[in-house]
Short mmCIF file of C-alpha atoms in Angstrom, two decimals:
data_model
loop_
_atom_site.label_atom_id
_atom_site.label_comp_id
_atom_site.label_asym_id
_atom_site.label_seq_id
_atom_site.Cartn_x
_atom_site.Cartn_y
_atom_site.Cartn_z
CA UNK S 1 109.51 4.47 -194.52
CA UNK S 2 108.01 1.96 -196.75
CA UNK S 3 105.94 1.78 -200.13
CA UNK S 4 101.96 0.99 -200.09
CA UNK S 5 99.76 0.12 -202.92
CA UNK S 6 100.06 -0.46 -206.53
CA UNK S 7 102.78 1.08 -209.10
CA UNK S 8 103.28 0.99 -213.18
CA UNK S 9 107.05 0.56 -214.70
CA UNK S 10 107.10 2.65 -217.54
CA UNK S 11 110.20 1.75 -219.96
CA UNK S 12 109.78 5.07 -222.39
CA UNK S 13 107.58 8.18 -221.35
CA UNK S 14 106.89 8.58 -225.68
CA UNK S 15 105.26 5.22 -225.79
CA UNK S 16 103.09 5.88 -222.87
CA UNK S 17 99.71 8.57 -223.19
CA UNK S 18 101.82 9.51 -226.43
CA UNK S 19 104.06 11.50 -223.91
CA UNK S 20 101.45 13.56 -222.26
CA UNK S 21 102.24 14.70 -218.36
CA UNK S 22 98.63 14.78 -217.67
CA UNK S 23 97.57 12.38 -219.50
CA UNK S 24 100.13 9.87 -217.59
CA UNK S 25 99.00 11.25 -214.37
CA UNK S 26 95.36 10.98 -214.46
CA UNK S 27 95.41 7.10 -215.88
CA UNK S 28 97.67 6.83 -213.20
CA UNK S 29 94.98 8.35 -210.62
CA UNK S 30 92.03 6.63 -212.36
CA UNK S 31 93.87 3.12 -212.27
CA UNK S 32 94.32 3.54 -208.14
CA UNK S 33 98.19 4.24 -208.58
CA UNK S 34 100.18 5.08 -205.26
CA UNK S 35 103.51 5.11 -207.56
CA UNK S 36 104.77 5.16 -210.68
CA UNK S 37 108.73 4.20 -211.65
CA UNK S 38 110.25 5.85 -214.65
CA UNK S 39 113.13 5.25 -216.54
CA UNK S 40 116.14 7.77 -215.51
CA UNK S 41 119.91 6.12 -215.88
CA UNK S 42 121.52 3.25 -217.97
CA UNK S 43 124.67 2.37 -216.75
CA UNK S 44 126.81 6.00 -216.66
CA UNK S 45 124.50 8.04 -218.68
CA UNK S 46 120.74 9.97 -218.36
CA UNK S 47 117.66 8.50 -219.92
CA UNK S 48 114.77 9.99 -220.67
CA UNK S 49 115.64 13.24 -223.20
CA UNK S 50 114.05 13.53 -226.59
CA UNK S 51 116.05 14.27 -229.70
CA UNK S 52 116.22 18.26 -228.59
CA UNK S 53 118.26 16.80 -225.29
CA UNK S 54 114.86 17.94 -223.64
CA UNK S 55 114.45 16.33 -220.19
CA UNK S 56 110.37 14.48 -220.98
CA UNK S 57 110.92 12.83 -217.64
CA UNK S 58 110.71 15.61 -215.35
CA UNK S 59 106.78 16.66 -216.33
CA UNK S 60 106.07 13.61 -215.87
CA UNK S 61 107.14 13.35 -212.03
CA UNK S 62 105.69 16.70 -211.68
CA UNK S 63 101.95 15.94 -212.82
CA UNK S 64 102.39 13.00 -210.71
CA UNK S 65 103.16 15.16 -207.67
CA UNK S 66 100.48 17.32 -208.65
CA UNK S 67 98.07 14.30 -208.40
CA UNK S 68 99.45 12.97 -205.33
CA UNK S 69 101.08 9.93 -206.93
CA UNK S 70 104.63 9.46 -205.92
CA UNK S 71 107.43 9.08 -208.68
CA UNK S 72 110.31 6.48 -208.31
CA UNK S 73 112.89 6.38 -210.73
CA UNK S 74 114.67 3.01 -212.06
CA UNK S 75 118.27 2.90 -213.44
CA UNK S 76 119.85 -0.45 -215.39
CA UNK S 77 123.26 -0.86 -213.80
CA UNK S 78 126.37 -3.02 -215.24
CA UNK S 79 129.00 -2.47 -213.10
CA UNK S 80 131.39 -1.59 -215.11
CA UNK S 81 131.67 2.10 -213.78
CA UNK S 82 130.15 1.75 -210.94
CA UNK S 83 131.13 5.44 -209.57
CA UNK S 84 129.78 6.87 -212.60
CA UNK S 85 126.47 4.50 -212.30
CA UNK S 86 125.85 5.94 -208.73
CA UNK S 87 126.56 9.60 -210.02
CA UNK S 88 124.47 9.83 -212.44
CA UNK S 89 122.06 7.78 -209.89
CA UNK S 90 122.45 10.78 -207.22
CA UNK S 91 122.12 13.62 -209.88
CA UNK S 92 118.98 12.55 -211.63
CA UNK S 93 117.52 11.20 -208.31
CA UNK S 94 118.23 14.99 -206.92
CA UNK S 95 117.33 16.77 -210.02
CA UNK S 96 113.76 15.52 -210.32
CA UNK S 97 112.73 15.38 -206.51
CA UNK S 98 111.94 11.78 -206.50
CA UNK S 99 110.58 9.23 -203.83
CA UNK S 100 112.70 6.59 -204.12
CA UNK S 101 115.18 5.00 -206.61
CA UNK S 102 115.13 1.49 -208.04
CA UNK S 103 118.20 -0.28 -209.37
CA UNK S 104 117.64 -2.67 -212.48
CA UNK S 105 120.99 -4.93 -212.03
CA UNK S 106 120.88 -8.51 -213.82
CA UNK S 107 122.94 -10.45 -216.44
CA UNK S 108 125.91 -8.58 -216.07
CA UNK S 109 126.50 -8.43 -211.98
CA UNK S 110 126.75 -12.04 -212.69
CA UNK S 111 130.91 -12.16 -214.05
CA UNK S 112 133.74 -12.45 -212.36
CA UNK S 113 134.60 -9.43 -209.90
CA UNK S 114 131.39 -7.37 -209.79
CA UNK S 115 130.56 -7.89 -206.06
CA UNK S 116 133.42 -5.13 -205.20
CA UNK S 117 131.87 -3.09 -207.84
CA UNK S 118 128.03 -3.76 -206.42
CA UNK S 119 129.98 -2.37 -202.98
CA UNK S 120 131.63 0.33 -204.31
CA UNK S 121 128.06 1.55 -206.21
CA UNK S 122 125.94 1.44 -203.30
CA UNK S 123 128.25 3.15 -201.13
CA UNK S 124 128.42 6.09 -203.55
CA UNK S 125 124.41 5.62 -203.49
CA UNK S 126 123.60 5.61 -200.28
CA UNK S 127 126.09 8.32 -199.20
CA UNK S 128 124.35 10.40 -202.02
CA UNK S 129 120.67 9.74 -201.31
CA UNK S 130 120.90 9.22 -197.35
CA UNK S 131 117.14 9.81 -196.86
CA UNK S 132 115.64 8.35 -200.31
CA UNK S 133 114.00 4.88 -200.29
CA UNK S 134 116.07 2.11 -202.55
CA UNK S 135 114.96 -0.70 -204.23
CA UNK S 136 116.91 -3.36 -206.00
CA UNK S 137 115.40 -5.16 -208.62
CA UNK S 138 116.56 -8.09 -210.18
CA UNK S 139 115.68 -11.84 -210.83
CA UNK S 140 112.37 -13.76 -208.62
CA UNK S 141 114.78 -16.82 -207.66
CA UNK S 142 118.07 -15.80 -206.62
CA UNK S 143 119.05 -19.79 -205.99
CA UNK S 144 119.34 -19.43 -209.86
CA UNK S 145 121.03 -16.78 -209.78
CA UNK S 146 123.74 -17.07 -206.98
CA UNK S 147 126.57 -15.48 -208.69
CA UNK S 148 124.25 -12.09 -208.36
CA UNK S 149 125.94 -10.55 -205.16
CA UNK S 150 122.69 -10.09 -203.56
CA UNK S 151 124.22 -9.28 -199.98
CA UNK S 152 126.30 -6.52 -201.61
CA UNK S 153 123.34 -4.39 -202.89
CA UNK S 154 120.03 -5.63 -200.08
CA UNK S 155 122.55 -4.28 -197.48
CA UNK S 156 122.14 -1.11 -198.03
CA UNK S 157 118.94 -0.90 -200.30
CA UNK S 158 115.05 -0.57 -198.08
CA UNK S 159 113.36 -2.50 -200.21
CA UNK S 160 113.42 -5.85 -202.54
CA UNK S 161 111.73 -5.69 -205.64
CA UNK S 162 112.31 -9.04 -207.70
CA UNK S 163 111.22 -9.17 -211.11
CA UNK S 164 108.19 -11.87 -211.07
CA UNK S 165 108.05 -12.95 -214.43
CA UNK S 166 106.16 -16.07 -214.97
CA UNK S 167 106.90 -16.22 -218.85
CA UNK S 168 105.52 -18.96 -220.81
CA UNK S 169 103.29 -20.00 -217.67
CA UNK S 170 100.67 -18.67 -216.08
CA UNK S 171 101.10 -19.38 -212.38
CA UNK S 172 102.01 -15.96 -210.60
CA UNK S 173 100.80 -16.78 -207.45
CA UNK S 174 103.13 -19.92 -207.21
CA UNK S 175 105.84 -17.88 -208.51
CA UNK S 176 105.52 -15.28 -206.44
CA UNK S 177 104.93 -17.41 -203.17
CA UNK S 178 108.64 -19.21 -204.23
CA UNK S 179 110.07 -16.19 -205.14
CA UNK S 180 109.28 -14.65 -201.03
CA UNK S 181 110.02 -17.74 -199.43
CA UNK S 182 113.80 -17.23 -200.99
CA UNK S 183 114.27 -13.98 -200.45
CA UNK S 184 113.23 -14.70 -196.73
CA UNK S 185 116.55 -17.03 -196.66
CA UNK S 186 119.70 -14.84 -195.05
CA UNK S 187 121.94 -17.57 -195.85
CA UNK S 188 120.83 -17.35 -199.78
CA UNK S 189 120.33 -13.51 -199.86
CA UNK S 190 122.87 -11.82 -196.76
CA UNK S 191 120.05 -9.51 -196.13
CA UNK S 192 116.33 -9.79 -195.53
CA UNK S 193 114.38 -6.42 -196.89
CA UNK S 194 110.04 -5.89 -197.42
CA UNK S 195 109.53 -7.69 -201.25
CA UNK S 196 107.40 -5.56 -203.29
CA UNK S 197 106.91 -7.88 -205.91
CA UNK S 198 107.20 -6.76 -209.99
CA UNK S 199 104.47 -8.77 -211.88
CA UNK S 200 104.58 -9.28 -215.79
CA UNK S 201 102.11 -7.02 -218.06
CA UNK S 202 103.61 -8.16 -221.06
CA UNK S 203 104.00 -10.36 -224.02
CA UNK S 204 107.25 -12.42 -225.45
CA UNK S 205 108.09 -14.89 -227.40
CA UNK S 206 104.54 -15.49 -228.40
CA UNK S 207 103.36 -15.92 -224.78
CA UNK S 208 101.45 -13.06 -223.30
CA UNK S 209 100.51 -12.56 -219.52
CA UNK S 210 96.59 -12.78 -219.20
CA UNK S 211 94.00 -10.24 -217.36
CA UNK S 212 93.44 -13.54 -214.54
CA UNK S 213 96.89 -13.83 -214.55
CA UNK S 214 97.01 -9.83 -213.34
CA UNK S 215 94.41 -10.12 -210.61
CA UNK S 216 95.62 -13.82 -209.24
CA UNK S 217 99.22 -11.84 -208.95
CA UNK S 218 97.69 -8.85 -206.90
CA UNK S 219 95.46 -11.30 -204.70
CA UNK S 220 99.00 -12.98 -203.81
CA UNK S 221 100.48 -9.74 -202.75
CA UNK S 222 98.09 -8.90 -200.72
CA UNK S 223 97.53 -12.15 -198.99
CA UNK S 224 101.49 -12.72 -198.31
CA UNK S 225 101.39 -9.77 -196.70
CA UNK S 226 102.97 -7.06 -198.72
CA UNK S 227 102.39 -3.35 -198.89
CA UNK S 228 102.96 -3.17 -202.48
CA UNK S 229 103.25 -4.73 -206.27
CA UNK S 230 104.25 -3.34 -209.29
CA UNK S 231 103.75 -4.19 -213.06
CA UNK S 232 105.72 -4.00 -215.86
CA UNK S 233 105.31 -2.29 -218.39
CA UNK S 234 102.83 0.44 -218.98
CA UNK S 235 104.43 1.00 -222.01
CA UNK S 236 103.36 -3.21 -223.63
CA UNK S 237 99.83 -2.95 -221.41
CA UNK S 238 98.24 0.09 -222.58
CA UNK S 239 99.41 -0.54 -226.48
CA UNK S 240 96.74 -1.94 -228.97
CA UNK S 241 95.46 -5.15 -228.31
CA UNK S 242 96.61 -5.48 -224.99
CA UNK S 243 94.79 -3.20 -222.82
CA UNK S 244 93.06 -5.78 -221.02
CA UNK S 245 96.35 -6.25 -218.80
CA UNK S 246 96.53 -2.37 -217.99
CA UNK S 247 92.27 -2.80 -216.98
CA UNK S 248 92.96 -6.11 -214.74
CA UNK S 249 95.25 -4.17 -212.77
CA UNK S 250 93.28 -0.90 -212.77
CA UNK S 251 90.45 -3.07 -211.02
CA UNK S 252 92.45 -4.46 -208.36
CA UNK S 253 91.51 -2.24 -205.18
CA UNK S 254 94.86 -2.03 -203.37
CA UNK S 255 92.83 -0.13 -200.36
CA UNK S 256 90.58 -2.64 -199.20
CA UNK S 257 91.61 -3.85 -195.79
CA UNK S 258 91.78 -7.40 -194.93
CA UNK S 259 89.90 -8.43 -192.35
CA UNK S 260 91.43 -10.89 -189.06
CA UNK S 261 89.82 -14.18 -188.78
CA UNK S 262 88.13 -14.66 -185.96
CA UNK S 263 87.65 -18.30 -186.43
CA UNK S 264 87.03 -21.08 -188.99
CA UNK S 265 83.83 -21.12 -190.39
CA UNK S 266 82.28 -24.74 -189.80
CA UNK S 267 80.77 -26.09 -193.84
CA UNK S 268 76.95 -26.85 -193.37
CA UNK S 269 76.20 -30.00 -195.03
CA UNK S 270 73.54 -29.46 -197.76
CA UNK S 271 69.79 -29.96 -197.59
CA UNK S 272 68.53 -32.73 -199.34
CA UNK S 273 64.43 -31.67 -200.42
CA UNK S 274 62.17 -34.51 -200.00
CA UNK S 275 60.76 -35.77 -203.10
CA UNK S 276 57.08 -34.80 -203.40
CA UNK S 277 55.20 -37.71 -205.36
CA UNK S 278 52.60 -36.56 -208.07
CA UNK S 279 49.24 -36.47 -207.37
CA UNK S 280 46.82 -38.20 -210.15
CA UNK S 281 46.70 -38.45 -213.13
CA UNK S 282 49.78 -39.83 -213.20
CA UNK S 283 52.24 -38.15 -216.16
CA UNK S 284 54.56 -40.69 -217.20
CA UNK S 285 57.93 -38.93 -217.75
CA UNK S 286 59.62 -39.15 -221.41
CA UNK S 287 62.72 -40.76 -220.95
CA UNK S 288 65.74 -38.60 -220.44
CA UNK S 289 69.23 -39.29 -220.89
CA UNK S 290 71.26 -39.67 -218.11
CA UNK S 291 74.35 -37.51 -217.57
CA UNK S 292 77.56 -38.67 -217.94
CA UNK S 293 79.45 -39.79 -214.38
CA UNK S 294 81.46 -37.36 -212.46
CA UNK S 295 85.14 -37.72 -212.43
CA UNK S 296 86.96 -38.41 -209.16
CA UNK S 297 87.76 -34.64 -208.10
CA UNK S 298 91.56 -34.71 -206.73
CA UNK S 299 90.55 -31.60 -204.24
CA UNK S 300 88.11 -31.98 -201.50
CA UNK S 301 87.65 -28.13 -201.72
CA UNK S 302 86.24 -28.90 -205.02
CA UNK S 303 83.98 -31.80 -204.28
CA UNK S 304 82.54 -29.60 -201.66
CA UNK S 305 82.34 -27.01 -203.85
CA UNK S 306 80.11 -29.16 -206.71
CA UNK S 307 77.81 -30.01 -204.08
CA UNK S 308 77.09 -26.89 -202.35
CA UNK S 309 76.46 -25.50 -206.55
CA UNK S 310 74.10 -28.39 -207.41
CA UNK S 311 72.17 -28.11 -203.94
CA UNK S 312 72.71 -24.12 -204.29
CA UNK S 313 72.91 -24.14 -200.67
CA UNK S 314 74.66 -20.36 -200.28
CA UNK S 315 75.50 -21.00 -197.01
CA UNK S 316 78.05 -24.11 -197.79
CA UNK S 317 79.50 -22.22 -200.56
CA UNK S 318 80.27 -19.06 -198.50
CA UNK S 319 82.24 -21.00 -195.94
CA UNK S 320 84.56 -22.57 -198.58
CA UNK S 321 85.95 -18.82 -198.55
CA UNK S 322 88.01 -16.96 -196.16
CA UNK S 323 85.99 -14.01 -195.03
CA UNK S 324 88.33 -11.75 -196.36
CA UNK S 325 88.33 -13.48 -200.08
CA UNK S 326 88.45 -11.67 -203.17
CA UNK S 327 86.03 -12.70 -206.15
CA UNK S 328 87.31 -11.64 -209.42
CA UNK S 329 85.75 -11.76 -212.96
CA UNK S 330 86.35 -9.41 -216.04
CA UNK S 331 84.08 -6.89 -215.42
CA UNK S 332 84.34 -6.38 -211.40
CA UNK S 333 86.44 -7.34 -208.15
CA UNK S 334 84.67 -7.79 -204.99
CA UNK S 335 85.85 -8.86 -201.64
CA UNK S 336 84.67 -10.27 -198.24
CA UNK S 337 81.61 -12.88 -197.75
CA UNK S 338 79.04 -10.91 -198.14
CA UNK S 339 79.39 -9.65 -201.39
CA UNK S 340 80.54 -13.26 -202.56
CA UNK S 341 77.15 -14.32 -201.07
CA UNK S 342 75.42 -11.96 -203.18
CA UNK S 343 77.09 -13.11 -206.40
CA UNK S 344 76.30 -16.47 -205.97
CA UNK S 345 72.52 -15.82 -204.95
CA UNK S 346 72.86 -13.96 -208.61
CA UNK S 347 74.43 -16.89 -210.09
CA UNK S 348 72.41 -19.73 -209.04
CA UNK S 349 69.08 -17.40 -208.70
CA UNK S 350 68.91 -15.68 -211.75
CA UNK S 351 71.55 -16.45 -214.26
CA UNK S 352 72.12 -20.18 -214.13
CA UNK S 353 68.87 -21.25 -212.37
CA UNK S 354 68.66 -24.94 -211.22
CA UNK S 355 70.53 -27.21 -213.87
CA UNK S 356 73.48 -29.32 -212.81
CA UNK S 357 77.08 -28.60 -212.55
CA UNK S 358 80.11 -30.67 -213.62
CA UNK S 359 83.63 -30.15 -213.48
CA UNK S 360 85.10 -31.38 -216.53
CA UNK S 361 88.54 -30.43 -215.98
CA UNK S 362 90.80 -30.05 -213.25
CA UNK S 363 94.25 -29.26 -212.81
CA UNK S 364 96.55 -28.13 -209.84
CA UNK S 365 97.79 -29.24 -206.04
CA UNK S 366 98.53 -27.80 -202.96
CA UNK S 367 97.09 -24.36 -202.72
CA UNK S 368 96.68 -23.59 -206.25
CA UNK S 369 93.75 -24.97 -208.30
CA UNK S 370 92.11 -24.33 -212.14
CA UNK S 371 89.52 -26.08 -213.11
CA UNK S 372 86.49 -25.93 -215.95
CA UNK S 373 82.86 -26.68 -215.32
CA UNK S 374 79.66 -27.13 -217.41
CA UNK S 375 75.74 -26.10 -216.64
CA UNK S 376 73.29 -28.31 -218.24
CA UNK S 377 69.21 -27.55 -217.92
CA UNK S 378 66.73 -29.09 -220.11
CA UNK S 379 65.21 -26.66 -222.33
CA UNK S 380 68.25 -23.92 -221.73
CA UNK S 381 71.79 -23.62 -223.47
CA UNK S 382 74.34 -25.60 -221.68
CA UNK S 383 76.97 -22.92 -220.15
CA UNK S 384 80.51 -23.42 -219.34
CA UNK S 385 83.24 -21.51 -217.40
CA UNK S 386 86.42 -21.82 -216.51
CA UNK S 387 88.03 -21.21 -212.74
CA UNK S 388 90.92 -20.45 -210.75
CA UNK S 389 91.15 -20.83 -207.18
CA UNK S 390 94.09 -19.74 -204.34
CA UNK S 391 93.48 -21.05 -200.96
CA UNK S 392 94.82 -20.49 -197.27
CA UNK S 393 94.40 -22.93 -194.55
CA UNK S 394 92.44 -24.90 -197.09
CA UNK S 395 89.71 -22.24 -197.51
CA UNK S 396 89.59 -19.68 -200.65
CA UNK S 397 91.55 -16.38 -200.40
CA UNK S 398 91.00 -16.19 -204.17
CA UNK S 399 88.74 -16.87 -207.07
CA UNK S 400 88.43 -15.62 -210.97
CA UNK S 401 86.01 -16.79 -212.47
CA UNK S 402 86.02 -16.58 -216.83
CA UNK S 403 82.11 -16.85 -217.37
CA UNK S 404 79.85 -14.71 -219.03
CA UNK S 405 76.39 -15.50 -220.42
CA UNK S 406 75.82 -13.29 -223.06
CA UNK S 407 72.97 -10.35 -221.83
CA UNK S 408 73.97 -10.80 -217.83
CA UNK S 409 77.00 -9.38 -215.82
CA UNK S 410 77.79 -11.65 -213.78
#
């Protein structure tokens, strides 16, 4: 058994659809989620009971059922009882027919002692939930974190879910990339289990996670491989002001297959025109200033890609992708080459006609790259946008684009 698709962390059912069942369930269904995880345990005792001791989790999981979402409960563990923590773990678990459990354990499982306790907890667990998926979640670099005893709760859990956080940054897909590649390390970990990555849709300390930030996390899911990602929090990304993180996710199509690569596509060098002289009466041309010179580019990617846009030469701009790329901007996500084809030929056809591109800005290495670009025509408004690229194998796997010109949608 394993988990597919995307899933919502919701902290308190009351701050969420103000506490509707329904209302949960069908954002969840109109937002493509295959699972939502709810609050059910901290440490020894329930959560999730209004002030009447009235269970509000339990309609919750049952609209969701209804809807054919699945419902995972999550449960923040100290190990300081750790045979009451897996009680109440096994009771609620049982109680409200759920499809898998998560277990929140961080600062705490990092003293003195608590890897007999992290033992002793998941062998109550697993004894009381022998056929219900488990997750751990806990911190995206364990080499920070090495006092955690990681071995003592991945042996026995299905599935890894580390919290990938990228607070005060905005650089998921590197994070998340570093955050696999540790968990992949037996000697760091004791036990290698699926990742299904938790992604931040939230604000702190002044810094809040951005709607490219959403979408670049998602595209870096899919291309490492995984079945599923999560966010956190429902709760912070459908509140006021900030439901542009809960609509970045919503827009990510979990479903589309990737296609195999049959082979590299080769990059066509573009067509120079020949220059077709006037015929008399010679015009003389009012002089015109010349443009300022293009920066060295410090990606070849991105030299190729400036020429391909100034010759608008489709063909050399397709093959810079992989055919199964994603193109996202911040009304619409598309994926494979033809559909990236077709918004370029909109682009360069009918929005931003002609003109000349530069790249004004450019930041990044390896496989990660943002940069910002201006459009210049005479007799039109200069436009500018800003970029973010993920490649594989040196081609794109990913793209956001933050452009609009106001009327069009691009």
């Amino acid at each position: 058994m394993t988990l597919a698709g995307k899933g919502f962390f919701i902290w308190r059912v009351a701050n969420c659809e103000g506490g509707n069942p329904e209302a949960i369930a069908a954002k969840a269904v109109a937002a493509g989620l295959s699972h939502v995880l709810l609050k059910i345990a901290d440490t020894r005792y329930p959560f999730g009971f209004d002030r009447q001791n009235r269970d509000i989790v339990a309609p919750v999981v049952a609209a969701l059922h209804n809807r054919g979402v699945q419902a995972w409960g999550w449960h923040y563990v100290k190990g300081d009882d750790p045979t009451g923590e897996a009680r109440v773990a096994v009771d609620r678990s049982r109680a409200l027919n759920l499809d898998g459990y998560c277990i929140d354990a961080e600062g705490e499982y990092k003293t003195a002692g608590k890897e007999a306790a992290a033992r002793a907890y998941m062998s109550d667990l697993r004894a009381g939930l022998p056929n219900m998926l488990i997750a751990l979640s806990s911190y995206r670099y364990p080499s920070y974190h090495r006092e955690l005893p990681w071995a003592a709760f991945l042996e026995k859990c299905d599935l890894n879910m580390p919290q990938v956080y990228w607070e005060q940054s905005h650089n998921p897909d590197r994070q998340l990339e570093r955050s696999a590649r540790e968990f992949a390390n037996v000697r760091l970990v004791g036990y290698e289990r699926p990742v299904v990555p938790t992604g931040a849709a939230y604000g702190s300390g002044g810094w809040v996670a951005t709607a490219e930030d959403q979408a670049v996390f998602y595209m870096k899911a899919r291309e490492l491989g995984m079945t599923a990602a999560n966010s956190y929090s429902w709760d912070w990304a459908t509140s006021a002001g900030n439901q542009h993180l809960w609509n970045a996710v919503a827009r990510f199509d979990w479903q589309v297959a990737a296609q195999p690569i049959a082979q590299p596509i080769p990059i066509p060098q573009p067509v120079i025109q020949p220059v077709v002289q006037p015929v008399a009466p010679v015009v003389l041309p009012q002089p015109v200033a010349q443009p300022a010179p293009q920066p060295a580019l410090p990606s070849v990617l991105l030299q190729q890609w400036l020429a391909a846009a100034n010759s608008a030469n489709l063909d050399a701009l397709v093959a810079l992708y992989q055919p199964n790329a994603g193109h996202v901007s911040a009304k619409r996500m598309i994926f494979g080459a033809p559909a990236i084809r077709q918004w370029y030929q909109q682009l360069l056809g009918e929005l931003l006609p002609g003109g000349r591109f530069t790249v004004v800005d450019a930041r990044g290495k390896d496989n990660s790259w943002a940069f910002e670009w201006r459009w210049e025509k005479a007799g039109s408004t200069a436009q500018t946008g800003k970029d973010t690229l993920g490649l594989r194998d040196g081609r794109i796997q990913y793209h956001y684009t933050n452009f609009s010109k106001p009327g069009a949608a691009p």
